[in-house]
CSV table of C-alpha atoms in Angstrom, one decimal:
chain,number,residue,atom,x,y,z
A,1,MET,CA,-68.0,-34.8,-6.3
A,2,CYS,CA,-65.0,-34.7,-8.7
A,3,PRO,CA,-64.0,-31.3,-9.9
A,4,SER,CA,-65.6,-30.5,-13.3
A,5,CYS,CA,-63.3,-30.0,-16.3
A,6,LEU,CA,-65.3,-26.8,-16.9
A,7,LEU,CA,-65.3,-25.1,-13.5
A,8,PRO,CA,-62.2,-23.9,-11.7
A,9,PHE,CA,-61.7,-25.0,-8.1
A,10,LEU,CA,-59.2,-23.7,-5.7
A,11,LEU,CA,-58.6,-24.9,-2.2
A,12,PHE,CA,-55.1,-23.6,-1.5
A,13,ASN,CA,-54.4,-20.0,-2.1
A,14,TYR,CA,-50.8,-20.4,-1.1
A,15,GLN,CA,-48.1,-17.8,-0.5
A,16,GLN,CA,-44.7,-18.7,0.8
A,17,GLY,CA,-42.5,-16.7,3.3
A,18,GLY,CA,-43.5,-14.2,6.0
A,19,ASP,CA,-42.2,-16.1,9.0
A,20,GLY,CA,-38.7,-16.6,7.6
A,21,ASN,CA,-35.9,-17.6,10.0
A,22,GLY,CA,-34.4,-19.5,7.1
A,23,GLY,CA,-33.5,-17.0,4.4
A,24,SER,CA,-35.3,-15.8,1.3
A,25,THR,CA,-35.0,-13.4,-1.5
A,26,HIS,CA,-37.4,-10.8,-0.2
A,27,SER,CA,-38.3,-7.4,-1.6
A,28,CYS,CA,-37.7,-5.8,1.9
A,29,SER,CA,-34.3,-4.3,2.5
A,30,VAL,CA,-31.9,-6.3,4.6
A,31,TYR,CA,-30.7,-4.8,7.9
A,32,LEU,CA,-27.8,-5.8,10.1
A,33,LEU,CA,-28.5,-6.3,13.8
A,34,GLU,CA,-25.2,-6.3,15.7
A,35,LEU,CA,-25.4,-7.6,19.3
A,36,CYS,CA,-22.5,-7.9,21.7
A,37,CYS,CA,-23.5,-9.9,24.9
A,38,LEU,CA,-22.1,-11.8,27.8
A,39,ASP,CA,-22.3,-15.5,27.0
A,40,ARG,CA,-24.8,-17.8,28.7
A,41,LYS,CA,-26.8,-20.9,27.8
A,42,GLY,CA,-29.8,-20.3,25.6
A,43,LEU,CA,-28.8,-16.8,24.6
A,44,LEU,CA,-28.9,-17.4,20.8
A,45,HIS,CA,-32.4,-18.9,21.0
A,46,ASP,CA,-33.7,-16.1,23.2
A,47,VAL,CA,-32.5,-13.5,20.7
A,48,THR,CA,-34.1,-15.5,17.9
A,49,ARG,CA,-37.4,-15.8,19.8
A,50,ILE,CA,-37.4,-12.0,20.3
A,51,LEU,CA,-36.9,-11.3,16.6
A,52,SER,CA,-39.6,-13.8,15.7
A,53,ASP,CA,-42.0,-12.1,18.2
A,54,LEU,CA,-41.2,-8.8,16.6
A,55,GLU,CA,-42.1,-10.2,13.1
A,56,PHE,CA,-38.5,-10.2,11.7
A,57,SER,CA,-37.2,-12.8,9.4
A,58,ILE,CA,-33.6,-14.0,9.8
A,59,GLN,CA,-31.8,-14.2,6.4
A,60,ARG,CA,-28.3,-14.9,7.6
A,61,VAL,CA,-26.5,-15.3,10.9
A,62,LYS,CA,-22.9,-15.1,12.0
A,63,VAL,CA,-22.2,-15.9,15.7
A,64,MET,CA,-18.8,-15.8,17.3
A,65,THR,CA,-17.7,-16.4,20.9
A,66,THR,CA,-14.6,-14.5,22.1
A,67,PRO,CA,-12.0,-15.9,24.6
A,68,ASP,CA,-13.2,-13.5,27.3
A,69,GLY,CA,-16.7,-14.9,27.4
A,70,ARG,CA,-18.5,-12.5,25.1
A,71,VAL,CA,-20.6,-13.2,22.1
A,72,MET,CA,-20.8,-11.2,18.9
A,73,ASP,CA,-24.1,-11.9,17.0
A,74,LEU,CA,-24.6,-10.6,13.5
A,75,PHE,CA,-28.2,-11.1,12.4
A,76,TYR,CA,-29.2,-10.1,8.8
A,77,ILE,CA,-32.9,-9.6,9.0
A,78,THR,CA,-35.9,-8.3,7.0
A,79,ASP,CA,-39.0,-6.8,8.6
A,80,GLY,CA,-42.4,-8.4,8.0
A,81,MET,CA,-44.0,-5.0,8.9
A,82,GLU,CA,-41.7,-3.2,6.4
A,83,LEU,CA,-41.0,-0.4,8.9
A,84,LEU,CA,-37.3,-0.8,9.6
A,85,HIS,CA,-36.6,2.3,7.5
A,86,THR,CA,-38.2,4.4,10.2
A,87,LYS,CA,-36.2,5.5,13.2
A,88,LYS,CA,-39.0,4.6,15.6
A,89,ARG,CA,-39.1,0.9,14.5
A,90,ARG,CA,-35.3,0.7,14.8
A,91,ASP,CA,-35.3,2.4,18.2
A,92,ASP,CA,-38.2,0.3,19.5
A,93,THR,CA,-36.5,-2.9,18.4
A,94,LYS,CA,-33.2,-2.0,20.1
A,95,GLU,CA,-35.0,-1.0,23.3
A,96,HIS,CA,-37.0,-4.3,23.4
A,97,LEU,CA,-33.8,-6.4,22.9
A,98,ILE,CA,-31.9,-4.5,25.6
A,99,ALA,CA,-34.9,-4.7,28.0
A,100,VAL,CA,-35.2,-8.5,27.6
A,101,LEU,CA,-31.5,-9.4,27.6
A,102,GLY,CA,-30.9,-7.1,30.6
A,103,ASN,CA,-27.4,-7.0,32.0
A,104,TYR,CA,-26.2,-9.6,29.5
A,105,CYS,CA,-26.5,-7.0,26.7
A,106,ILE,CA,-23.3,-4.9,26.2
A,107,SER,CA,-24.2,-3.2,22.9
A,108,CYS,CA,-26.9,-3.2,20.3
A,109,GLU,CA,-26.7,-1.6,16.8
A,110,LEU,CA,-29.2,-1.8,13.9
A,111,GLN,CA,-28.5,-0.4,10.5
A,112,LEU,CA,-29.0,-1.1,6.8
A,113,ALA,CA,-26.7,-4.0,5.7
A,114,GLY,CA,-23.8,-3.3,3.4
A,115,SER,CA,-22.2,-5.2,0.6
A,116,GLU,CA,-20.7,-7.7,3.1
A,117,TYR,CA,-24.2,-9.4,3.2
A,118,ASP,CA,-23.6,-10.9,-0.3
A,119,SER,CA,-20.4,-12.6,0.8
A,120,LEU,CA,-22.2,-14.5,3.6
A,121,LYS,CA,-24.6,-16.2,1.2
A,122,ALA,CA,-22.2,-19.0,0.4
A,123,LEU,CA,-20.6,-20.9,3.3
A,124,PRO,CA,-17.1,-22.4,3.0
A,125,SER,CA,-17.4,-25.6,1.1
A,126,LEU,CA,-18.0,-28.7,3.2
A,127,PRO,CA,-15.5,-31.6,2.9
A,128,PRO,CA,-16.6,-34.0,0.2
A,129,ALA,CA,-17.2,-36.9,2.7
A,130,VAL,CA,-19.3,-34.6,4.9
A,131,ALA,CA,-21.3,-33.2,2.0
A,132,GLU,CA,-22.1,-36.7,0.7
A,133,GLU,CA,-23.3,-37.8,4.1
A,134,LEU,CA,-25.4,-34.7,4.6
A,135,PHE,CA,-27.1,-34.4,1.2
A,136,THR,CA,-27.6,-38.1,0.5
A,137,TYR,CA,-28.7,-38.8,4.0
A,138,GLU,CA,-31.6,-41.2,4.4
A,139,LEU,CA,-33.3,-42.3,7.6
A,140,SER,CA,-32.7,-45.9,8.5
A,141,SER,CA,-32.9,-48.0,11.6
A,142,LYS,CA,-29.1,-48.1,11.8
A,143,ASP,CA,-29.2,-44.4,12.9
A,144,ALA,CA,-31.3,-45.3,16.0
A,145,SER,CA,-29.8,-45.9,19.4
A,146,SER,CA,-33.1,-46.7,21.2
A,147,LYS,CA,-36.2,-48.7,20.6
A,148,GLU,CA,-38.2,-45.5,20.8
A,149,LEU,CA,-36.2,-43.8,18.0
A,150,LYS,CA,-36.3,-46.9,15.9
A,151,SER,CA,-40.1,-46.9,16.2
A,152,ASP,CA,-40.3,-43.3,15.0
A,153,LEU,CA,-38.0,-44.0,12.1
A,154,MET,CA,-40.1,-46.9,11.0
A,155,THR,CA,-43.2,-44.8,11.2
A,156,LEU,CA,-41.5,-42.2,8.9
A,157,LYS,CA,-40.9,-44.8,6.3
A,158,LYS,CA,-44.6,-45.6,5.9
A,159,ALA,CA,-45.7,-43.3,3.1
A,160,THR,CA,-47.9,-44.4,0.2
A,161,ILE,CA,-48.9,-42.4,-2.9
A,162,THR,CA,-51.5,-43.7,-5.4
A,163,VAL,CA,-51.9,-42.1,-8.8
A,164,ASP,CA,-55.4,-42.3,-10.4
A,165,ASN,CA,-56.3,-40.9,-13.8
A,166,LEU,CA,-59.7,-42.5,-14.1
A,167,LEU,CA,-61.8,-40.8,-11.4
A,168,SER,CA,-61.7,-37.3,-12.7
A,169,PRO,CA,-62.2,-36.3,-16.3
A,170,ALA,CA,-59.8,-33.3,-16.0
A,171,HIS,CA,-57.3,-34.0,-13.2
A,172,THR,CA,-54.9,-36.6,-11.9
A,173,LEU,CA,-55.7,-37.7,-8.4
A,174,LEU,CA,-53.0,-38.2,-5.9
A,175,GLN,CA,-54.0,-40.2,-2.8
A,176,ILE,CA,-51.4,-39.8,-0.1
A,177,GLN,CA,-51.1,-41.4,3.3
A,178,CYS,CA,-48.1,-40.5,5.5
A,179,ALA,CA,-46.9,-39.7,9.0
A,180,ASP,CA,-47.9,-36.3,10.1
A,181,HIS,CA,-45.2,-33.6,10.8
A,182,LYS,CA,-44.9,-29.9,11.2
A,183,GLY,CA,-44.7,-28.4,7.7
A,184,LEU,CA,-46.2,-31.3,5.9
A,185,PHE,CA,-48.5,-29.1,3.7
A,186,TYR,CA,-45.5,-26.8,3.1
A,187,ASP,CA,-43.4,-29.7,1.9
A,188,ILE,CA,-46.1,-31.0,-0.5
A,189,LEU,CA,-46.9,-27.5,-1.9
A,190,ARG,CA,-43.2,-26.7,-2.2
A,191,THR,CA,-42.7,-29.9,-4.3
A,192,SER,CA,-45.8,-29.0,-6.4
A,193,LYS,CA,-44.2,-25.7,-7.2
A,194,ASP,CA,-40.8,-27.3,-8.0
A,195,PHE,CA,-42.5,-29.7,-10.4
A,196,ASP,CA,-44.8,-26.9,-11.8
A,197,PHE,CA,-48.1,-28.7,-11.3
A,198,GLN,CA,-51.2,-27.0,-10.0
A,199,ILE,CA,-53.4,-28.2,-7.2
A,200,ALA,CA,-56.9,-27.5,-8.3
A,201,TYR,CA,-58.8,-29.1,-5.4
A,202,GLY,CA,-57.8,-31.0,-2.3
A,203,ARG,CA,-59.1,-32.7,0.8
A,204,PHE,CA,-57.2,-33.8,3.9
A,205,SER,CA,-58.2,-35.6,7.0
A,206,SER,CA,-57.4,-34.8,10.6
A,207,SER,CA,-54.3,-36.5,12.0
A,208,VAL,CA,-55.3,-39.9,13.3
A,209,LYS,CA,-52.7,-41.8,15.3
A,210,GLY,CA,-50.0,-39.6,13.8
A,211,TYR,CA,-51.1,-40.2,10.2
A,212,ARG,CA,-52.7,-38.0,7.6
A,213,ASN,CA,-54.7,-38.8,4.4
A,214,LEU,CA,-54.7,-36.4,1.5
A,215,ASP,CA,-56.5,-36.4,-1.8
A,216,LEU,CA,-55.1,-33.9,-4.3
A,217,PHE,CA,-56.6,-33.2,-7.7
A,218,ILE,CA,-53.7,-31.9,-9.8
A,219,ARG,CA,-52.8,-31.1,-13.4
A,220,GLN,CA,-49.8,-29.8,-15.3
A,221,ALA,CA,-49.2,-26.1,-16.0
A,222,ASN,CA,-50.6,-26.6,-19.5
A,223,GLY,CA,-53.9,-27.9,-17.9
A,224,LYS,CA,-53.4,-31.5,-18.8
A,225,LYS,CA,-53.3,-34.6,-16.6
A,226,ILE,CA,-50.0,-36.2,-15.6
A,227,VAL,CA,-50.1,-39.4,-17.7
A,228,ASP,CA,-46.4,-40.0,-18.5
A,229,PRO,CA,-45.3,-42.9,-16.2
A,230,LYS,CA,-41.8,-41.4,-15.9
A,231,HIS,CA,-43.2,-38.1,-14.8
A,232,GLN,CA,-45.5,-39.8,-12.3
A,233,ASN,CA,-42.6,-41.8,-10.8
A,234,ALA,CA,-40.4,-38.8,-10.5
A,235,LEU,CA,-43.1,-36.8,-8.8
A,236,CYS,CA,-44.0,-39.6,-6.4
A,237,SER,CA,-40.4,-40.3,-5.6
A,238,ARG,CA,-39.7,-36.6,-4.8
A,239,LEU,CA,-42.9,-36.3,-2.7
A,240,LYS,CA,-42.0,-39.4,-0.7
A,241,GLU,CA,-38.5,-38.0,-0.1
A,242,GLU,CA,-39.8,-34.7,1.1
A,243,MET,CA,-42.4,-36.4,3.4
A,244,LEU,CA,-40.0,-39.0,4.8
A,245,HIS,CA,-37.1,-36.8,5.7
A,246,PRO,CA,-37.5,-33.1,4.8
A,247,PHE,CA,-34.4,-32.3,7.0
A,248,ARG,CA,-30.9,-33.7,7.0
A,249,VAL,CA,-29.4,-33.7,10.5
A,250,ILE,CA,-25.9,-35.0,11.2
A,251,ILE,CA,-23.0,-34.4,13.7
A,252,VAL,CA,-19.4,-34.3,12.5
A,253,ASN,CA,-16.0,-33.7,13.9
A,254,ARG,CA,-14.4,-30.4,12.9
A,255,GLY,CA,-10.9,-30.8,14.1
A,256,PRO,CA,-11.1,-31.3,17.8
A,257,ASP,CA,-14.5,-29.7,17.9
A,258,THR,CA,-18.1,-31.0,17.3
A,259,GLU,CA,-20.3,-29.5,14.6
A,260,LEU,CA,-24.0,-29.9,14.1
A,261,LEU,CA,-25.2,-29.6,10.5
A,262,VAL,CA,-28.8,-29.2,9.5
A,263,ALA,CA,-29.8,-28.9,5.8
A,264,ASN,CA,-33.1,-28.5,4.0
A,265,PRO,CA,-33.9,-27.9,0.3
A,266,VAL,CA,-34.4,-24.3,-1.0
A,267,GLU,CA,-37.5,-23.5,-2.9
A,268,SER,CA,-37.3,-22.9,-6.6
A,269,SER,CA,-38.1,-19.3,-5.8
A,270,GLY,CA,-35.0,-19.0,-3.7
A,271,LYS,CA,-36.7,-19.0,-0.4
A,272,GLY,CA,-35.6,-21.1,2.6
A,273,ARG,CA,-37.7,-23.1,5.0
A,274,PRO,CA,-39.3,-21.0,7.8
A,275,ARG,CA,-38.2,-21.3,11.4
A,276,VAL,CA,-35.4,-23.8,11.1
A,277,PHE,CA,-32.9,-21.7,13.0
A,278,TYR,CA,-35.5,-21.0,15.7
A,279,ASP,CA,-36.2,-24.8,16.2
A,280,VAL,CA,-32.6,-25.9,16.2
A,281,THR,CA,-31.6,-23.3,18.8
A,282,LEU,CA,-34.6,-24.3,20.9
A,283,ALA,CA,-33.5,-27.9,20.9
A,284,LEU,CA,-29.9,-27.0,21.9
A,285,LYS,CA,-31.3,-24.7,24.7
A,286,MET,CA,-33.5,-27.6,26.0
A,287,LEU,CA,-30.4,-29.8,26.1
A,288,ARG,CA,-28.4,-27.0,27.8
A,289,ILE,CA,-25.7,-27.1,25.0
A,290,CYS,CA,-23.8,-23.9,24.4
A,291,ILE,CA,-23.2,-22.7,20.8
A,292,PHE,CA,-19.7,-21.5,20.2
A,293,SER,CA,-20.4,-20.3,16.7
A,294,ALA,CA,-23.2,-20.5,14.1
A,295,GLU,CA,-23.7,-19.7,10.4
A,296,ILE,CA,-26.4,-20.0,7.8
A,297,GLY,CA,-25.5,-20.3,4.1
A,298,ARG,CA,-26.3,-22.0,0.8
A,299,GLN,CA,-24.7,-25.1,-0.8
A,300,SER,CA,-25.5,-26.4,-4.3
A,301,THR,CA,-25.6,-30.1,-5.4
A,302,SER,CA,-26.1,-31.5,-8.9
A,303,ASP,CA,-29.9,-31.3,-8.7
A,304,ARG,CA,-30.8,-28.6,-6.2
A,305,GLN,CA,-29.8,-25.9,-3.7
A,306,TRP,CA,-29.7,-26.4,0.0
A,307,GLU,CA,-29.8,-24.1,3.0
A,308,VAL,CA,-27.2,-25.3,5.5
A,309,TYR,CA,-27.1,-24.4,9.2
A,310,ARG,CA,-23.7,-25.0,10.9
A,311,PHE,CA,-23.4,-24.9,14.7
A,312,LEU,CA,-20.0,-25.4,16.4
A,313,LEU,CA,-20.9,-26.7,19.9
A,314,ASP,CA,-19.2,-26.5,23.2
A,315,ASP,CA,-18.5,-29.7,25.0
A,316,SER,CA,-19.6,-29.9,28.7
A,317,HIS,CA,-19.7,-32.4,31.6
A,318,GLU,CA,-23.5,-32.3,31.4
A,319,PHE,CA,-23.6,-33.3,27.8
A,320,PRO,CA,-20.3,-34.9,26.6
A,321,LEU,CA,-20.3,-34.7,22.9
A,322,THR,CA,-17.5,-37.3,22.6
A,323,SER,CA,-20.2,-39.9,23.6
A,324,ASN,CA,-22.0,-41.6,20.7
A,325,ARG,CA,-25.1,-41.9,22.9
A,326,ALA,CA,-25.1,-38.2,23.6
A,327,ARG,CA,-24.7,-37.4,19.9
A,328,ASP,CA,-27.6,-39.7,19.1
A,329,GLN,CA,-29.7,-38.0,21.7
A,330,LEU,CA,-28.8,-34.6,20.2
A,331,VAL,CA,-29.7,-35.6,16.6
A,332,ASP,CA,-33.0,-37.2,17.9
A,333,ARG,CA,-34.0,-34.1,19.9
A,334,VAL,CA,-33.2,-31.7,17.0
A,335,ARG,CA,-35.2,-33.9,14.5
A,336,ARG,CA,-38.2,-34.1,16.9
A,337,ILE,CA,-38.4,-30.4,17.4
A,338,LEU,CA,-38.1,-29.8,13.6
A,339,MET,CA,-40.8,-32.4,12.9
A,340,GLY,CA,-43.1,-31.1,15.6
A,341,TRP,CA,-43.1,-34.3,17.6
């Protein structure tokens, strides 16, 4: 049955945030976790996993490797349990980290963050050519180096949105068919918030052969249908963009070094996408690639703000980053982990 124009319906009672690992403006106080460890492959992801298990959200990261093989990790975190103001929670956190990291842990300090946190919100500006490639990046077959990757990219391009204002007397119906990925509902609901329309009622199917079908009954904040063709086109265009490639993943040269850049749009509320840092460090650990340094910050373009993750990578004989094939494999693996494939 179509929703009545007289009765309110609600399917999604949606609250963003909680699981973090991507930055947000949270009411919780921000704390600085300062770790000094002996370097090893997968260390950064292991620390990130521990923090996730302990219900912390990572707001900012600064990772530096010293010439003597040590790593200084600065994690700016908020506590999902809102207990970091207590000595017991801080002591339990440090004890857990030290126990899991074992002999690799040299020191571990946890304290309320100071004014230096604000200075980390903005990363050094990207070179114009790199920024253009990152923020205007679109998936296409030319990015693929294998038939398997080309097949995935072609699948991603298959998204259709139909707008219907005849079926329901009170709502605009969006009928969506697209490839399934991790965070699909998040991307749709984030876009609905950005465009300030309300989802009054919705229905979605189970994933079939990697596809999902969604029917969303929506209306504007003033309670009216979306009838303006320009508004419809802008909404559909943004929805397709967020469903086709919610992440931008590229590799660039930074002097003699190799840098992995991952970007995703920031919500209108100022919150970042959950678990991006976790997933990227997981992909790098699976490929046994060492991270020399890492940072999370914000970059603004003409129409929106982005959260940017910068990883300076160590080259190795196992995974030579000077090889175009190796770089394609790295981008492919990072994208697959982020998309949940």
